[in-house]
Coordinates of C-alpha atoms in Angstrom, one line a residue:
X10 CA 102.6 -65.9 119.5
X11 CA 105.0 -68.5 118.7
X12 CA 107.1 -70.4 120.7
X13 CA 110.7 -69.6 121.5
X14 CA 113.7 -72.1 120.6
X15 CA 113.6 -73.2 124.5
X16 CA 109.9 -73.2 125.1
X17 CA 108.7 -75.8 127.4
X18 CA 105.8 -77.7 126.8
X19 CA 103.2 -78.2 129.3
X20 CA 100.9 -80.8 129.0
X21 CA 98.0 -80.2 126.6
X22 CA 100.3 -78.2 124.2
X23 CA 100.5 -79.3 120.8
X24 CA 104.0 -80.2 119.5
X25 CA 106.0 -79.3 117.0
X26 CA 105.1 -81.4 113.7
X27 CA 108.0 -84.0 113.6
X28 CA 111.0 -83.0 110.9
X29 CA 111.2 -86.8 109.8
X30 CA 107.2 -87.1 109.3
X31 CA 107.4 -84.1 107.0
X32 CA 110.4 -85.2 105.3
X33 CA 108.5 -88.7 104.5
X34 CA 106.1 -87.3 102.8
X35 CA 107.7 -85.1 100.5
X36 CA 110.0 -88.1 99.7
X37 CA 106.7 -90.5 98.8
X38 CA 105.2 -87.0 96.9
X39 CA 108.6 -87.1 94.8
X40 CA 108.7 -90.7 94.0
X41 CA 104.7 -91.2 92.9
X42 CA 105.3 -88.0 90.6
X43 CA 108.8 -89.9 89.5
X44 CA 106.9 -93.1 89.1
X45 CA 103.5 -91.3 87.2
X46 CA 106.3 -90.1 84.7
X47 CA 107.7 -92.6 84.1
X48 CA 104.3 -94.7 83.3
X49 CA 103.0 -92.2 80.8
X50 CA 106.3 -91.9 79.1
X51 CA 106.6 -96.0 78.6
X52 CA 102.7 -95.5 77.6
X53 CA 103.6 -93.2 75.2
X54 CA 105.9 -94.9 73.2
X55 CA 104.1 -98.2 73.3
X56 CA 100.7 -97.1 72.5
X57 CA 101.3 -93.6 69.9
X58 CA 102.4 -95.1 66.3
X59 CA 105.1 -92.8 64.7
X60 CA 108.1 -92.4 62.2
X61 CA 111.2 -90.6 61.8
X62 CA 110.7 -88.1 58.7
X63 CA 113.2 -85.5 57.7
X64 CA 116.1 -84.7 60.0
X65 CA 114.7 -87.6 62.4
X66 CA 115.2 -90.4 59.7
X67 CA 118.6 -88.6 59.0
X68 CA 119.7 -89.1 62.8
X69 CA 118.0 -92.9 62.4
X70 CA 120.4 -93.3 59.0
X71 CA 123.3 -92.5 60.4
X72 CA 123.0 -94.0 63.6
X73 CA 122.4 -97.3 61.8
X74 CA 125.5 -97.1 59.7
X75 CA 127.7 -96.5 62.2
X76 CA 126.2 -99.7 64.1
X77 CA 126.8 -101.4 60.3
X78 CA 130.7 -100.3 60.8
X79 CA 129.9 -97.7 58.2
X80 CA 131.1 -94.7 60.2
X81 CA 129.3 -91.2 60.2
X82 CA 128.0 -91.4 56.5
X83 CA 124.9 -91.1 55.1
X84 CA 123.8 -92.7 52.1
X85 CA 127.7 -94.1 51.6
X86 CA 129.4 -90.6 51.9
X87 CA 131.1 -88.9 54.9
X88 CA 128.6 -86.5 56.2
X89 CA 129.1 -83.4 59.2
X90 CA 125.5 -81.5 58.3
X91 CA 124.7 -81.6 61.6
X92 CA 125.8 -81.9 65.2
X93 CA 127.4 -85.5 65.6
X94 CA 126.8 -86.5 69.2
X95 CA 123.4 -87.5 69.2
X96 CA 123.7 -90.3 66.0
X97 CA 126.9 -91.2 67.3
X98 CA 125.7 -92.1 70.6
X99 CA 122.4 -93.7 69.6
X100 CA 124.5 -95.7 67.0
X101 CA 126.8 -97.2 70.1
X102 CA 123.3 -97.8 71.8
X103 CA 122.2 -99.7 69.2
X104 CA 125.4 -101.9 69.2
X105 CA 124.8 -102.3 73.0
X106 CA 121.7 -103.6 72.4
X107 CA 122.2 -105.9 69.2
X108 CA 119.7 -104.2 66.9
X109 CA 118.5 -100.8 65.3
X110 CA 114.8 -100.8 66.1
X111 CA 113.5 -97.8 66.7
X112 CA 111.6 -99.0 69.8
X113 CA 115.9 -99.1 71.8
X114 CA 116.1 -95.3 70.7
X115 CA 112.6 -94.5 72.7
X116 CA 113.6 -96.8 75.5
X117 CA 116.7 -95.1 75.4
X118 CA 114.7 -91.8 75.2
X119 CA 112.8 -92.7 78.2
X120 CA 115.7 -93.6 80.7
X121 CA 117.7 -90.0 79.6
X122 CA 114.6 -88.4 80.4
X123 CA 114.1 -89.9 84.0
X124 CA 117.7 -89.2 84.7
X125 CA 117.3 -85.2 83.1
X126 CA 114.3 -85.2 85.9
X127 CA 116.4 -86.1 88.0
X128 CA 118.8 -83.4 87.5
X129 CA 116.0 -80.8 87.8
X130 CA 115.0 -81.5 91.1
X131 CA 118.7 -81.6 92.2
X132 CA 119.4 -78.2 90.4
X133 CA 116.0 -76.7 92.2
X134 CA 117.1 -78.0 95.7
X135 CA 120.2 -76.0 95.2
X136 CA 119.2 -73.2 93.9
X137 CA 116.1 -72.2 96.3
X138 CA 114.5 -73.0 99.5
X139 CA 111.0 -72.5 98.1
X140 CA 109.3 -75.4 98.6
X141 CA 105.9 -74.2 96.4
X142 CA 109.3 -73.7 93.7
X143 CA 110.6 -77.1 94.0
X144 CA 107.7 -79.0 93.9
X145 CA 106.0 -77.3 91.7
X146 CA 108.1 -77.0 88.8
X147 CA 109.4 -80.6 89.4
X148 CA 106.2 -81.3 89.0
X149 CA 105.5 -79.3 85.6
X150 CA 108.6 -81.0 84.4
X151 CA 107.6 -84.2 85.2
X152 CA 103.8 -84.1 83.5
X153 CA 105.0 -81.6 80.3
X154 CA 103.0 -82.6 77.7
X155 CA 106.1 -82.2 75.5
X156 CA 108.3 -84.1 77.7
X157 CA 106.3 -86.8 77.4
X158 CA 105.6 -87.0 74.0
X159 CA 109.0 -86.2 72.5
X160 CA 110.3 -89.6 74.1
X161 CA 108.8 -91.4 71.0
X162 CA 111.3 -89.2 68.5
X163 CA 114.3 -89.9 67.1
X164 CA 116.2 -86.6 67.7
X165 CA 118.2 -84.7 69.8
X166 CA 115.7 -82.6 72.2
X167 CA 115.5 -85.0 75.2
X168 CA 119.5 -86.0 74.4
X169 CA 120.3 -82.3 74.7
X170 CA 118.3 -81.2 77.3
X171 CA 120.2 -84.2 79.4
X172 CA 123.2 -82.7 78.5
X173 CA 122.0 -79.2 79.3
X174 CA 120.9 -79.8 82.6
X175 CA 124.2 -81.9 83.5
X176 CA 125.8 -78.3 82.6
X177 CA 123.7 -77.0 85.1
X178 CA 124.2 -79.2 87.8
X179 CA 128.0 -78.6 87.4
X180 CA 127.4 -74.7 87.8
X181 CA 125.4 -75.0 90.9
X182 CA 127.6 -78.2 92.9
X183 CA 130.2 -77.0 93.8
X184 CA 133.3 -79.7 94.0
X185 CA 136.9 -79.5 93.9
X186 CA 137.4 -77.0 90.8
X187 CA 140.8 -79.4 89.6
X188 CA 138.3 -81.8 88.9
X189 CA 134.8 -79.9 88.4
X190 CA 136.5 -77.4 85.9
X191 CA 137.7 -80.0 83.6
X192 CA 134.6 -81.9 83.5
X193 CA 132.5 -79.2 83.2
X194 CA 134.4 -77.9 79.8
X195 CA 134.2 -81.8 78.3
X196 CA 130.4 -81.2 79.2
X197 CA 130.6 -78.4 77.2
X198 CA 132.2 -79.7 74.2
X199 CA 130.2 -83.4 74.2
X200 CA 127.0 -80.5 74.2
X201 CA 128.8 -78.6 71.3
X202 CA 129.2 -81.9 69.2
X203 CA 125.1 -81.7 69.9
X204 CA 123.9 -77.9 68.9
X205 CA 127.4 -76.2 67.9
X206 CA 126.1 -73.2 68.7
X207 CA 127.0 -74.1 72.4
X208 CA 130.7 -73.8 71.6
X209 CA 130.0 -70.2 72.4
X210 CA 128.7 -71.1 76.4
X211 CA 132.2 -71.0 77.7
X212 CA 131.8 -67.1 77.8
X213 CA 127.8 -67.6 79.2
X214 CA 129.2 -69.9 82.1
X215 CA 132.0 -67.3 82.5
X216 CA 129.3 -64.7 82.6
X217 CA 127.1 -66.6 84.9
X218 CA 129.8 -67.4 87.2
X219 CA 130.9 -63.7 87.3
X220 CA 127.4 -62.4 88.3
X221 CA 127.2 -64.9 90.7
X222 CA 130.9 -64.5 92.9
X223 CA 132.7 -61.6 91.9
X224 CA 136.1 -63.2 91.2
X225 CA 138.0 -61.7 88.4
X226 CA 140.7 -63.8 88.5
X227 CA 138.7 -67.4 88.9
X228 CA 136.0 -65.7 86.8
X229 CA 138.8 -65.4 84.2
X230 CA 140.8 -68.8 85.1
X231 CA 137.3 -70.9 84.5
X232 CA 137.1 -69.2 81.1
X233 CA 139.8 -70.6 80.4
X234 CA 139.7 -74.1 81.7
X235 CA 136.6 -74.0 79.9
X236 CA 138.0 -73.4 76.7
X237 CA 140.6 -75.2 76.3
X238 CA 138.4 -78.4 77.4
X239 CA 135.8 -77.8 75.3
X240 CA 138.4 -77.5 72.3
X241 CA 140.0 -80.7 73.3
X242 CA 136.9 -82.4 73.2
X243 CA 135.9 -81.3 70.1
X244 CA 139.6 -81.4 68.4
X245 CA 139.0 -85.1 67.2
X246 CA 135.8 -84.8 65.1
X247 CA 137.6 -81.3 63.7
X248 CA 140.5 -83.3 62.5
X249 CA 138.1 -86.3 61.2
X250 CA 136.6 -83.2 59.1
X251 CA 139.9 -82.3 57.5
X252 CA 140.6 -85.2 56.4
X253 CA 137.5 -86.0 54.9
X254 CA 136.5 -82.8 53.5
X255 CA 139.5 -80.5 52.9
X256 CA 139.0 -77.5 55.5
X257 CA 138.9 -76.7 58.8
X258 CA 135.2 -77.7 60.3
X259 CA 135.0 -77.3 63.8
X260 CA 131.9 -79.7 63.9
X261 CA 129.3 -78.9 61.2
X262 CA 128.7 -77.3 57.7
X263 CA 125.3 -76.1 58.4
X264 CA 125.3 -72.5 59.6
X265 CA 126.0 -70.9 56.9
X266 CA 123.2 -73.3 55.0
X267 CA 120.5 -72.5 58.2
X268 CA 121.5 -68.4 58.0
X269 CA 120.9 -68.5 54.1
X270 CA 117.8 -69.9 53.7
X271 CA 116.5 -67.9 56.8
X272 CA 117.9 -64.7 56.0
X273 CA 117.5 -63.5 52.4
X274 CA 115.2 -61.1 50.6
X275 CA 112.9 -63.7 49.4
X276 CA 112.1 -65.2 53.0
X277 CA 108.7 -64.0 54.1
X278 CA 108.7 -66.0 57.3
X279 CA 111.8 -66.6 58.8
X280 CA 111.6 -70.3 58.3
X281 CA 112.7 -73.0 55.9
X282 CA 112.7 -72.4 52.2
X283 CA 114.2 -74.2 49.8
X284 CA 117.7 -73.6 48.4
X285 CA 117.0 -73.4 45.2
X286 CA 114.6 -70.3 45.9
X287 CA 116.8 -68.1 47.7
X288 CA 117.1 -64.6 46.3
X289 CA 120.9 -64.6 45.6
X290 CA 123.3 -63.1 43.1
X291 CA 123.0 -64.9 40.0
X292 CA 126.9 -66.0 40.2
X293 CA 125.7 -67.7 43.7
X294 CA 123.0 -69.3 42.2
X295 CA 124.5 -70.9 39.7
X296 CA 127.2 -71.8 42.1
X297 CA 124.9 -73.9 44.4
X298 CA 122.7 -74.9 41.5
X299 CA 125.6 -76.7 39.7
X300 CA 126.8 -78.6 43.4
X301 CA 123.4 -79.8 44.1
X302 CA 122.7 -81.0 40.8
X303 CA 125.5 -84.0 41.8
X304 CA 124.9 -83.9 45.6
X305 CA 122.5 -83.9 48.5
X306 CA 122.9 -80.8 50.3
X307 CA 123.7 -82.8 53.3
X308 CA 126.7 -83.8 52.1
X309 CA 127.7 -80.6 50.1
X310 CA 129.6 -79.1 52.1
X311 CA 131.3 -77.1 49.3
X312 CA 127.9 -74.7 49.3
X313 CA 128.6 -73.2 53.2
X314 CA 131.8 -71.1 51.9
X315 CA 129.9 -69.5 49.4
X316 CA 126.5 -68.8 51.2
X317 CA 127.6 -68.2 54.4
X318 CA 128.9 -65.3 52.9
X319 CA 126.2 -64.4 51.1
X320 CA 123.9 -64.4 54.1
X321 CA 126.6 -62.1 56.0
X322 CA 126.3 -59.4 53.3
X323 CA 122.3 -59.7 53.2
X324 CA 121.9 -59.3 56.4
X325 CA 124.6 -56.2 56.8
X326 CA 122.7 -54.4 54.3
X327 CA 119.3 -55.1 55.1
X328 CA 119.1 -54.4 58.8
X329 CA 115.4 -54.2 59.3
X330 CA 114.5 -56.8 57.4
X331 CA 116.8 -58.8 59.4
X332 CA 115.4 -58.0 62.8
X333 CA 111.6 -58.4 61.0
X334 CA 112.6 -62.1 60.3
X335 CA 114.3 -62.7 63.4
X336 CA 111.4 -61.6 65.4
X337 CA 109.4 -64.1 63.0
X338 CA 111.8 -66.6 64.0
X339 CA 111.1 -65.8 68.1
X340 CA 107.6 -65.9 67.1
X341 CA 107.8 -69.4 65.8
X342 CA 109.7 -70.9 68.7
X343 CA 107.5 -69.7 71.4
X344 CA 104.4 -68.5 70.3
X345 CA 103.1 -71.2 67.5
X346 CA 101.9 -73.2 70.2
X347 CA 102.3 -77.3 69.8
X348 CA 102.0 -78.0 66.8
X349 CA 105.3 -80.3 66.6
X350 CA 103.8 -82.5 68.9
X351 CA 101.2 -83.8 66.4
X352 CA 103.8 -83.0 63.4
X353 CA 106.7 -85.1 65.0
X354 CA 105.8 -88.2 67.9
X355 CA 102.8 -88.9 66.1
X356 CA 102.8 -88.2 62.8
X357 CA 101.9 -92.0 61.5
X358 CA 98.5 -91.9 61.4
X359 CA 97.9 -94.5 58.7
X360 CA 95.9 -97.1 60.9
X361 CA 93.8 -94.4 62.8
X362 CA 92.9 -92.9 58.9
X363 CA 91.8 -96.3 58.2
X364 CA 89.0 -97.1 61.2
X365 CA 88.4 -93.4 61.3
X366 CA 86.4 -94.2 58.0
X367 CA 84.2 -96.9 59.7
X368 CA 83.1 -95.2 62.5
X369 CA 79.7 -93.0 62.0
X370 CA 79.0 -89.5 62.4
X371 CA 78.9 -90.1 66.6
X372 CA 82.1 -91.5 66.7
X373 CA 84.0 -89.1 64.4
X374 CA 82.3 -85.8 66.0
X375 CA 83.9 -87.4 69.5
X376 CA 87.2 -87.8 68.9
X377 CA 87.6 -84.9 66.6
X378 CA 86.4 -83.0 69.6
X379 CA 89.1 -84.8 71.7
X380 CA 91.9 -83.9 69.1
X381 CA 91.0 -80.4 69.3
X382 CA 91.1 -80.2 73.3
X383 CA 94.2 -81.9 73.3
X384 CA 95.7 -79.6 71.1
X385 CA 94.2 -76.7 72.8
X386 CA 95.0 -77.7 76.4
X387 CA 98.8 -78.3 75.1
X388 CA 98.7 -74.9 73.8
X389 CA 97.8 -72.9 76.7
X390 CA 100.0 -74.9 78.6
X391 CA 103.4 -73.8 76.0
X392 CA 102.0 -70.7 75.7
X393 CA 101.6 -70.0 79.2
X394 CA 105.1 -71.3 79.9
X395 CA 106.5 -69.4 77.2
X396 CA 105.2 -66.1 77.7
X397 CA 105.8 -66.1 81.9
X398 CA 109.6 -67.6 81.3
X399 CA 110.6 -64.7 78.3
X400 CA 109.2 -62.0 80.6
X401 CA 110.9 -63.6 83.7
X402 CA 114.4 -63.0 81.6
X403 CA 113.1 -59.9 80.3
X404 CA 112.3 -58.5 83.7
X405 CA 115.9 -59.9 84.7
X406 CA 118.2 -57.6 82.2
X407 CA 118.6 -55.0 84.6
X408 CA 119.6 -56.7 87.6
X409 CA 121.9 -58.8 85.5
X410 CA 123.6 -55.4 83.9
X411 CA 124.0 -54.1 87.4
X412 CA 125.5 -57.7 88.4
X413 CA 127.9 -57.6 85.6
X414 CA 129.2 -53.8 86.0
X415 CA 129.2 -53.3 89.4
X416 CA 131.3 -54.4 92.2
X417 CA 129.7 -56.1 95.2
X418 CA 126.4 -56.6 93.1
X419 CA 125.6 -60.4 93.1
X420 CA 122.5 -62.2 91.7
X421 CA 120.8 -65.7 93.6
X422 CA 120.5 -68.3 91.0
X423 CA 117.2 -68.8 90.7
X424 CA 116.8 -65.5 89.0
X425 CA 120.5 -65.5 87.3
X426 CA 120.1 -69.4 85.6
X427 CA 116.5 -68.9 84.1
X428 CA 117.0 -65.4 82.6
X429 CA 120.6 -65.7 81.2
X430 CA 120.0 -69.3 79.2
X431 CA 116.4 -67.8 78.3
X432 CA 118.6 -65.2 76.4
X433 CA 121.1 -67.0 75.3
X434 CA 118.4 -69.4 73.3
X435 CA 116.8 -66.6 72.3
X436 CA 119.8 -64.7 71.0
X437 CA 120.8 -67.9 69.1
X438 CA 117.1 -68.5 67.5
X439 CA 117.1 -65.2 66.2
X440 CA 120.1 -65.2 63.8
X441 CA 119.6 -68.5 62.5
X442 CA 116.3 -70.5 63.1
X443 CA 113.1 -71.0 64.5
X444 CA 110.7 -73.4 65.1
X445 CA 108.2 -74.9 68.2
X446 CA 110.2 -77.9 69.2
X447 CA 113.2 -75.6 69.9
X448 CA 111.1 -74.1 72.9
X449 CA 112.1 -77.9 74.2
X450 CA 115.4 -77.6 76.5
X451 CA 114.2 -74.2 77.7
X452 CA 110.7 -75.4 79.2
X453 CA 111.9 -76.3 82.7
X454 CA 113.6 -73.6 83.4
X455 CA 110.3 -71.8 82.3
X456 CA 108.9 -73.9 84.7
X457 CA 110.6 -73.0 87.4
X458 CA 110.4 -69.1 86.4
X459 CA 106.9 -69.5 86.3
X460 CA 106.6 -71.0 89.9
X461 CA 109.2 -68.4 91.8
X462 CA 106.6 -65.6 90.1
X463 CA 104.1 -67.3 91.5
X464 CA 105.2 -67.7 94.7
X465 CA 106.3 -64.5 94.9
X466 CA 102.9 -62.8 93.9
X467 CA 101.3 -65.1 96.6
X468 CA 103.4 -63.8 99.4
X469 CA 103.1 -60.6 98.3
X470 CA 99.0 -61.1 98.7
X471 CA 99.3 -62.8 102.3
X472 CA 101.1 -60.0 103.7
X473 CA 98.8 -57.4 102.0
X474 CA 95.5 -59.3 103.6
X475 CA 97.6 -59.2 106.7
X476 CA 98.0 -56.2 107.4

C-alpha cells in the first residue's frame, strides 16, 4: 500500500525518489538526443553530395537574384509561380552571409530545424502529461530519417514545417490575446506566402479553437483577428502582383496550373504530366500551346485563367474519376514510401558512379545490400508513421463532429491538433497534388499520434494483467 501525503518515515523506509534527481535526468536525456540531432544533421550535409534540380534550383535561382538586387525574377522576368516566402528569405540569408553557396542554405536548414525541435517538445509538454508521449515522439522527431536528410535541400519543407509548428505553439500558449491574436494571424499569412493553400487556416484555427473552449463569441472574434492579419500580411506581395502582371494575385499563379495537370481525362496517376499533354478542348490547347511557345510556364501567368477553369468543369463532370485520382494522389503522399529521399538530398551521385566501377564483385554486392536496407528500414519507418497518424485522424472524426455540434463537448489537444491538421493536409493533397516529400510537415504530429496509441494500448494491457 502506498504511502499517504503525511506518512512518516521510520528508519529503514525507503524515500521517496528526489523530484530534482528525476528532473536532471530527463533534462541530460533531452539535450544528448538535442545534441545527437544535431551531429547527424551537420554530418549529413557535409558528407552526402547533392544538387538542386527542378523546383529546388528554381528556389536557388531566385534566391540568388534577389541577393544580386534583381528582385523576385527568374531568368530576368517577374515571376509569382510559387509561394514567395521561402526564396525571399533564403535570398536575405544569403546577403547576411555575403555569398550564395549552397552550403549557407543547409546551414541555414540545419539551425530552423533545431529550433522546429524545439518547438515540438514545447508543443508536447503542453499538450499532455505522458511522459512515454513526450519523449518518445521528441525523440522520433529528433532521429526521422527524413528530418535529417531534407536538411541538405534547397526547398521549403524544413522552412515550412518551422513555420507550422510556430502556428502551433501559438494555439497551445496562451498569452495576452491583444498581442497573441495579432501575431498569430501574421504567422499565418508569412505561412500563406509559403504553401498558399494555408490562407484557408484561419477557419481550421477557428475550428480548432471552437472544439477546444466553446466560446462563440471569441471563437468568432479570433476568426476575425485572424483574417484580417493574415490579409495584411499578404496585401503587399498581392499589390507587387498587380503591378507586375495585370490582375489580382493573392500570392501565386499556380493552382489552377497544379489542378490541370492533376485532374484531366488523360491523367492516369494523379501526378505530374506535362502541359502539353493534357486532354483539353482544342480551343484550350491551342490557347496554352501559343503562350508557351514564347514563355516558360513559370512565368506565364496568362495560362491559370484559362485552365483553372478548365479543370473546374473536368472535375464537375467527372466525379468519379476525380475522387479515383485523388485517392491516387493520397496514395502517393503516404504510401510510396521514401523514395524522395534518394530522389532529392542525394541525388548527385556522379563521384560514387565513378569508384563504384573500380570496386569488384565483393564490394559492389555490399553496398548494394546497404542501399537496399537503407531504403527499406526508411520505408517501414514512413510507412509505419503514415498509416498509425491517418488512422489516428480517422478514428478522431467522430469525437471531433460531436465537439463541433454539441454544446459542453470539448476535445484535449493531443487528440484535436493531430487529427484536424492530418485532415486538413489530406483534404488539400487530394484536390490538387501528391507526392512523398509532402508527407514532411505532417510526420511529427504522426509521431506523436503514434506514441499516445501506444501508450494507450500499453495501459490498457497493465490493467488487464492486473486484474
Amino acid at each position: 500500500m502506498e504511502p499517504s501525503p503525511c506518512h512518516d518515515f521510520k528508519k529503514g523506509d525507503s524515500p521517496m525518489p528526489k523530484q530534482p534527481k528525476t528532473k536532471y535526468m530527463q533534462y541530460l536525456y533531452l539535450t544528448a538526443v538535442f545534441i545527437g540531432a544535431l551531429w547527424l544533421r551537420v554530418q549529413w550535409i557535409k558528407n552526402v553530395s547533392n544538387k538542386p534540380v527542378f523546383d529546388f534550383q528554381a528556389y536557388q535561382d531566385i534566391a540568388t537574384n534577389i541577393f544580386l538586387n534583381l528582385g523576385h525574377s527568374l531568368n530576368g522576368t517577374a515571376v509569382a509561380f510559387q509561394g514567395m516566402a521561402y526564396p525571399t528569405v533564403l535570398g536575405y540569408v544569403y546577403k547576411l552571409a555575403g555569398n550564395t553557396d549552397l552550403m549557407t542554405a543547409k546551414i541555414f536548414n540545419v539551425i530552423l530545424s533545431m529550433l522546429t525541435l524545439i518547438g515540438i517538445y514545447f508543443i508536447l509538454i503542453k499538450i499532455t502529461q505522458r511522459k512515454f508521449v513526450i519523449y518518445g515522439a521528441y525523440t522520433i522527431t529528433a532521429f526521422l530519417p527524413n528530418y535529417i536528410a531534407y536538411n541538405n535541400v534547397i526547398g521549403t519543407e524544413i522552412f515550412f514545417t518551422f513555420l507550422f509548428v510556430g502556428l502551433i505553439v501559438l494555439q497551445v500558449y496562451e498569452f495576452p490575446k491583444i498581442l497573441r491574436y495579432p501575431l498569430w494571424g501574421i504567422l499565418i499569412g508569412v505561412t500563406a506566402l509559403t504553401k498558399p493553400f494555408f490562407m484557408a487556416y484561419p477557419v481550421v484555427a477557428a475550428a480548432i479553437f471552437w472544439m477546444r473552449h466553446k466560446k462563440i463569441k471569441e471563437t468568432f472574434f479570433l476568426l476575425g483577428v485572424l483574417l484580417l492579419m493574415m490579409t495584411l500580411t499578404i496585401a503587399p506581395w498581392t499589390y507587387r502582383n498587380y503591378q507586375k502582371f495585370g490582375r489580382i494575385i493573392p500570392i501565386s499563379y499556380n493552382s489552377g496550373y497544379v489542378m490541370y495537370i492533376n485532374n484531366n481525362g488523360y491523367n492516369t496517376t494523379g501526378a505530374w504530366m506535362p502541359l502539353e499533354e493534357v486532354d483539353a478542348p482544342q480551343g484550350v490547347k491551342e490557347q496554352v500551346s501559343d503562350i508557351l511557345q514564347k514563355k516558360n510556364v513559370k512565368v506565364a501567368h496568362e495560362i491559370e485563367p484559362i485552365i483553372k477553369k478548365q479543370a473546374k468543369e473536368w472535375i464537375g463532370q467527372n466525379p468519379i474519376e476525380f475522387i479515383k485520382l485523388g485517392s491516387l494522389r493520397l496514395q502517393a503522399t503516404f504510401f510510396s514510401g521514401s523514395w524522395d529521399i534518394d530522389a532529392w538530398t542525394m541525388n548527385d551521385t556522379k563521384e560514387i558512379d565513378r569508384v563504384y566501377k573500380t570496386w569488384n564483385k565483393k564490394e559492389q554486392t555490399q553496398y548494394l545490400r546497404d542501399k537496399n536496407f537503407s531504403r527499406a528500414f526508411r520505408d517501414m519507418i514512413v510507412y509505419a508513421l503514415n498509416s498509425v497518424g491517418i488512422l489516428y485522424a480517422l478514428i478522431a472524426i467522430v469525437p471531433m463532429i460531436f465537439a463541433f455540434f454539441k454544446k459542453d463537448y470539448k476535445l484535449k489537444d493531443e487528440i484535436l491538433l493531430p487529427a484536424i491538421h492530418t485532415l486538413f493536409f489530406i483534404a488539400i493533397y487530394f484536390v490538387y497534388e501528391g507526392q512523398s516529400r509532402y508527407n514532411f510537415p505532417l510526420l511529427f504530429l504522426f509521431a506523436i499520434s503514434a506514441m499516445v496509441m501506444m501508450d494507450i494500448l500499453i495501459q490498457g494491457m497493465k490493467n488487464n494483467l492486473s486484474k
